[in-house]
Short mmCIF file of C-alpha atoms in Angstrom, two decimals:
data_model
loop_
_atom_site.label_atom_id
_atom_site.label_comp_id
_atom_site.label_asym_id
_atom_site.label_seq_id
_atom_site.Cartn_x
_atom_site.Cartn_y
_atom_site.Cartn_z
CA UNK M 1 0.00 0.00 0.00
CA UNK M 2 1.41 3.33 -1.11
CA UNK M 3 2.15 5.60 1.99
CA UNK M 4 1.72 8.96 -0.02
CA UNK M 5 -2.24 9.02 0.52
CA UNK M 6 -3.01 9.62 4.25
CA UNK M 7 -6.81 9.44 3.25
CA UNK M 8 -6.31 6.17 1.63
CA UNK M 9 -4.27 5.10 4.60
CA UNK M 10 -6.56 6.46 7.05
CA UNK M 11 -9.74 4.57 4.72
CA UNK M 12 -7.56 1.28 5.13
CA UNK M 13 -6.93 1.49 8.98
CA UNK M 14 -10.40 2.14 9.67
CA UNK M 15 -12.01 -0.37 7.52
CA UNK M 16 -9.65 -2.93 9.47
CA UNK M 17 -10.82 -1.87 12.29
CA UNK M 18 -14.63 -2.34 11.26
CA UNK M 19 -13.50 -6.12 10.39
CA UNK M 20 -11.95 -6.71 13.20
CA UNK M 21 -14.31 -7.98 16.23
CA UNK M 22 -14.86 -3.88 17.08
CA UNK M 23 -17.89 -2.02 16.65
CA UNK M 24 -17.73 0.96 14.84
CA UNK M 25 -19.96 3.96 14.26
CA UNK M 26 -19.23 6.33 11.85
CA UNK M 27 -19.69 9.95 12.66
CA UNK M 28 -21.95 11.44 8.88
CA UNK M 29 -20.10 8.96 6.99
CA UNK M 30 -16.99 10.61 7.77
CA UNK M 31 -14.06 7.86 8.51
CA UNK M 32 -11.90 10.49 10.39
CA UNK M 33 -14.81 10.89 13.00
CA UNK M 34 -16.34 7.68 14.78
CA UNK M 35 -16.72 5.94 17.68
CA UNK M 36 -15.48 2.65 18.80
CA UNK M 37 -17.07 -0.02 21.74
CA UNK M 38 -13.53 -1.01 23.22
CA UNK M 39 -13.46 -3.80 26.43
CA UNK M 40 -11.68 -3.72 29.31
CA UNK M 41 -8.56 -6.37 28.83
CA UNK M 42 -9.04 -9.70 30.70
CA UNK M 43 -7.29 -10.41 34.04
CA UNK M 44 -7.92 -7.02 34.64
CA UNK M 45 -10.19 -5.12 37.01
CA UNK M 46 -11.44 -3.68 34.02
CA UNK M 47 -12.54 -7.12 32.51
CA UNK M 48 -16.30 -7.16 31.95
CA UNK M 49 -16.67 -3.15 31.46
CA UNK M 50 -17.13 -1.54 27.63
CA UNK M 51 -16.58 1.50 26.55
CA UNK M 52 -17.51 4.11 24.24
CA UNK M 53 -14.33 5.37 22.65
CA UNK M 54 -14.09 8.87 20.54
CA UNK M 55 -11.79 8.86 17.32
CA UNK M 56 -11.26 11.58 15.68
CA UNK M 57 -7.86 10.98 13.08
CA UNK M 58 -6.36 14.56 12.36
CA UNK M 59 -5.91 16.06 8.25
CA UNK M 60 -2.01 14.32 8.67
CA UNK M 61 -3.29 11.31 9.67
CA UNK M 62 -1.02 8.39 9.81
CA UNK M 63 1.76 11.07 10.37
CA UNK M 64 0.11 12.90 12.74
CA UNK M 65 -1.65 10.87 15.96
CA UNK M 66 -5.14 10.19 16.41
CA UNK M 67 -7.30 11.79 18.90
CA UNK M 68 -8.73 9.55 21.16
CA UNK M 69 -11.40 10.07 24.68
CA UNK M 70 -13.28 7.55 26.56
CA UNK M 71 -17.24 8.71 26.01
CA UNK M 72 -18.15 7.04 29.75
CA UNK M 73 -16.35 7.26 32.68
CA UNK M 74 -13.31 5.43 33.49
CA UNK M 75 -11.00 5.49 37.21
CA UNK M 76 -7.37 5.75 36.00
CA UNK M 77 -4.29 7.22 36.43
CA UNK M 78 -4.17 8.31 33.25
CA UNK M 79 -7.78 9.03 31.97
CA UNK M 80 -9.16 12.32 32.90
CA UNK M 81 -12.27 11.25 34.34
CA UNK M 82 -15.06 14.06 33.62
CA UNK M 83 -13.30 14.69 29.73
CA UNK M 84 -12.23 11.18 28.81
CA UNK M 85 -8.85 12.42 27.42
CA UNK M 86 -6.05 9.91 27.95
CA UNK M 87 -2.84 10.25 28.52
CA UNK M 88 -0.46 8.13 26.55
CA UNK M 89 3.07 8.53 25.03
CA UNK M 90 2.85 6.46 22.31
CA UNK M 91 -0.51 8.52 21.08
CA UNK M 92 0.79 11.99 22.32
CA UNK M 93 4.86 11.78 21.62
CA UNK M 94 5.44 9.00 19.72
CA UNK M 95 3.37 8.14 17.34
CA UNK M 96 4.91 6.93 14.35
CA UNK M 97 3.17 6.27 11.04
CA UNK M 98 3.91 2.72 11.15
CA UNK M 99 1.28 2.20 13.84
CA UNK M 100 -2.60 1.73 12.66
CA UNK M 101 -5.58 2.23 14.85
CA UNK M 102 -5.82 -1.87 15.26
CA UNK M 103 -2.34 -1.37 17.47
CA UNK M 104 -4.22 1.76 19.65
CA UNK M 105 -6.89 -0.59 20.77
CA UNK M 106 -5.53 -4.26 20.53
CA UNK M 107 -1.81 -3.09 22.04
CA UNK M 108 -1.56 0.19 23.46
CA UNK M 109 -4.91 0.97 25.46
CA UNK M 110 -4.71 -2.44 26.51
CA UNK M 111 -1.37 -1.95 27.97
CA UNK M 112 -2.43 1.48 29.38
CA UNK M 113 -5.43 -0.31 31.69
CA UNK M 114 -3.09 -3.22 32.34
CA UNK M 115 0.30 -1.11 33.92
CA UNK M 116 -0.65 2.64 34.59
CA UNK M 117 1.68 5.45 34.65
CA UNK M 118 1.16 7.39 38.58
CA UNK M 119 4.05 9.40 38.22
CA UNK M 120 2.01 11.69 35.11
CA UNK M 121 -1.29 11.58 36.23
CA UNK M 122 -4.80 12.94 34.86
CA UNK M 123 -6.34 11.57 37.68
CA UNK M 124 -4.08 12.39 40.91
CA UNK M 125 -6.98 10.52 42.87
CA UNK M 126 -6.76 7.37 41.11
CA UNK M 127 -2.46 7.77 40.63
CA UNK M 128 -2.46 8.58 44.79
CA UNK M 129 -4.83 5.29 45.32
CA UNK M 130 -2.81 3.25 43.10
CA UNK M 131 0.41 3.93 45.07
CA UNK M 132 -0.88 4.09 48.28
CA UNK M 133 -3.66 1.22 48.47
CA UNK M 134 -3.84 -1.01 45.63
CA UNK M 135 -6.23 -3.10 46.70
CA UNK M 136 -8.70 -0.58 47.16
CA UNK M 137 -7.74 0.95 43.89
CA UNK M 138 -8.53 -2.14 41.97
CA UNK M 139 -11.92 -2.26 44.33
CA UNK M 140 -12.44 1.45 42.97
CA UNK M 141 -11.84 0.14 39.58
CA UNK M 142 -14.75 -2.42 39.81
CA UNK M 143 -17.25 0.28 41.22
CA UNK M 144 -16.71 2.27 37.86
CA UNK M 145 -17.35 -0.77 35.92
CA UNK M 146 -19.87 -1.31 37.00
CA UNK M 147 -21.58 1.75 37.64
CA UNK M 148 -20.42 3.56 34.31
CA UNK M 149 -18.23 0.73 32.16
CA UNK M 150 -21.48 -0.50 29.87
CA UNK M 151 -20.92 1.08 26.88
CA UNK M 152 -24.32 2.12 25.58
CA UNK M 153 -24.70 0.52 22.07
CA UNK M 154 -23.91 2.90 19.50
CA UNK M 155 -26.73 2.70 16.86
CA UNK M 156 -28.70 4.99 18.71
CA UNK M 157 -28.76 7.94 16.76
CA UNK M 158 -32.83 8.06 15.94
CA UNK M 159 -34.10 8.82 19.56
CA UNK M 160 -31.41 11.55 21.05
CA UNK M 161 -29.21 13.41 18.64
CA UNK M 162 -27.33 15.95 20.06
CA UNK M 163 -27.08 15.17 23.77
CA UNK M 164 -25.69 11.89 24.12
CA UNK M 165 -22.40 12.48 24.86
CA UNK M 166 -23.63 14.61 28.10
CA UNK M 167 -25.36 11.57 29.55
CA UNK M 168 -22.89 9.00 29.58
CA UNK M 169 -20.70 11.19 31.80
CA UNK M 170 -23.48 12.28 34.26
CA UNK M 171 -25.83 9.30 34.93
CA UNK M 172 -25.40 9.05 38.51
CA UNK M 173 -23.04 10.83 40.50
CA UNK M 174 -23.41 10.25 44.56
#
């Protein structure tokens, strides 16, 4: 595959992605805008949760790194919990063009949820809880998966158009 047409690269990654085992949504038809049901990893105290994942693949896309949020909420280290936004070196520094979007969600936010990074935290809460008590931290972990990791299916455009992405974040806060 020729490397000199990022659309046709980006075209290719995505449609890879949509025959892999993910489910994808398309934002209008446009393959640089969609969403993406990605599951916590097993033997993790994320296994059992989904989640609504945000892609949004900039104009220099595969030079340039994707753009990627979790949609509902998610206790990490490294996951800003109200925005989604995720910290990750490999998205944010080094992306290289030899990645595709299958590695962002079969290798590297695996990896993320499987060994978090305290020392740069989004979420000092969940980096401090990690350190300090990680048995409670996993416990923590569980709550939120249960509570918020059910990805809500993503065909469900007809009945509420514009506010969806408001209510995943704020369906129950004690």
């Amino acid at each position: 595959m020729s490397l000199s047409s990022p659309s046709k690269r980006r075209d290719v990654d995505v449609m890879k992605l949509m025959m892999s085992d993910y489910k994808v949504n398309l934002v209008d038809e446009n393959p640089a805008n969609f969403y993406i049901i990605f599951h916590g990893p097993k033997d993790s105290p994320y296994q059992g949760g989904s989640w609504k994942v945000h892609v949004e693949l900039p104009e220099g896309y595969p030079y340039k790194s994707p753009s990627i949020g979790f949609c509902n909420r998610m206790f990490h280290p490294n996951v800003d919990e109200m925005s989604g936004s995720v910290c990750l070196d490999v998205i944010n520094q080094t992306w290289s063009p030899m990645f595709d979007l299958l590695n962002v969600f079969e290798v590297f936010l695996p990896q993320l949820l499987l060994y978090p990074n305290p020392s740069d935290p989004l979420n000092g809460e969940a980096a401090a809880l990690l350190m300090r008590e990680p048995e409670r931290y996993k416990q923590k972990i569980r709550e939120y998966v249960d509570k918020f990791g059910q990805a809500a299916p993503l065909l469900d455009d007809e009945d509420d158009d514009d506010d969806d992405d408001d209510n995943d974040m704020s369906d129950e806060d004690d």
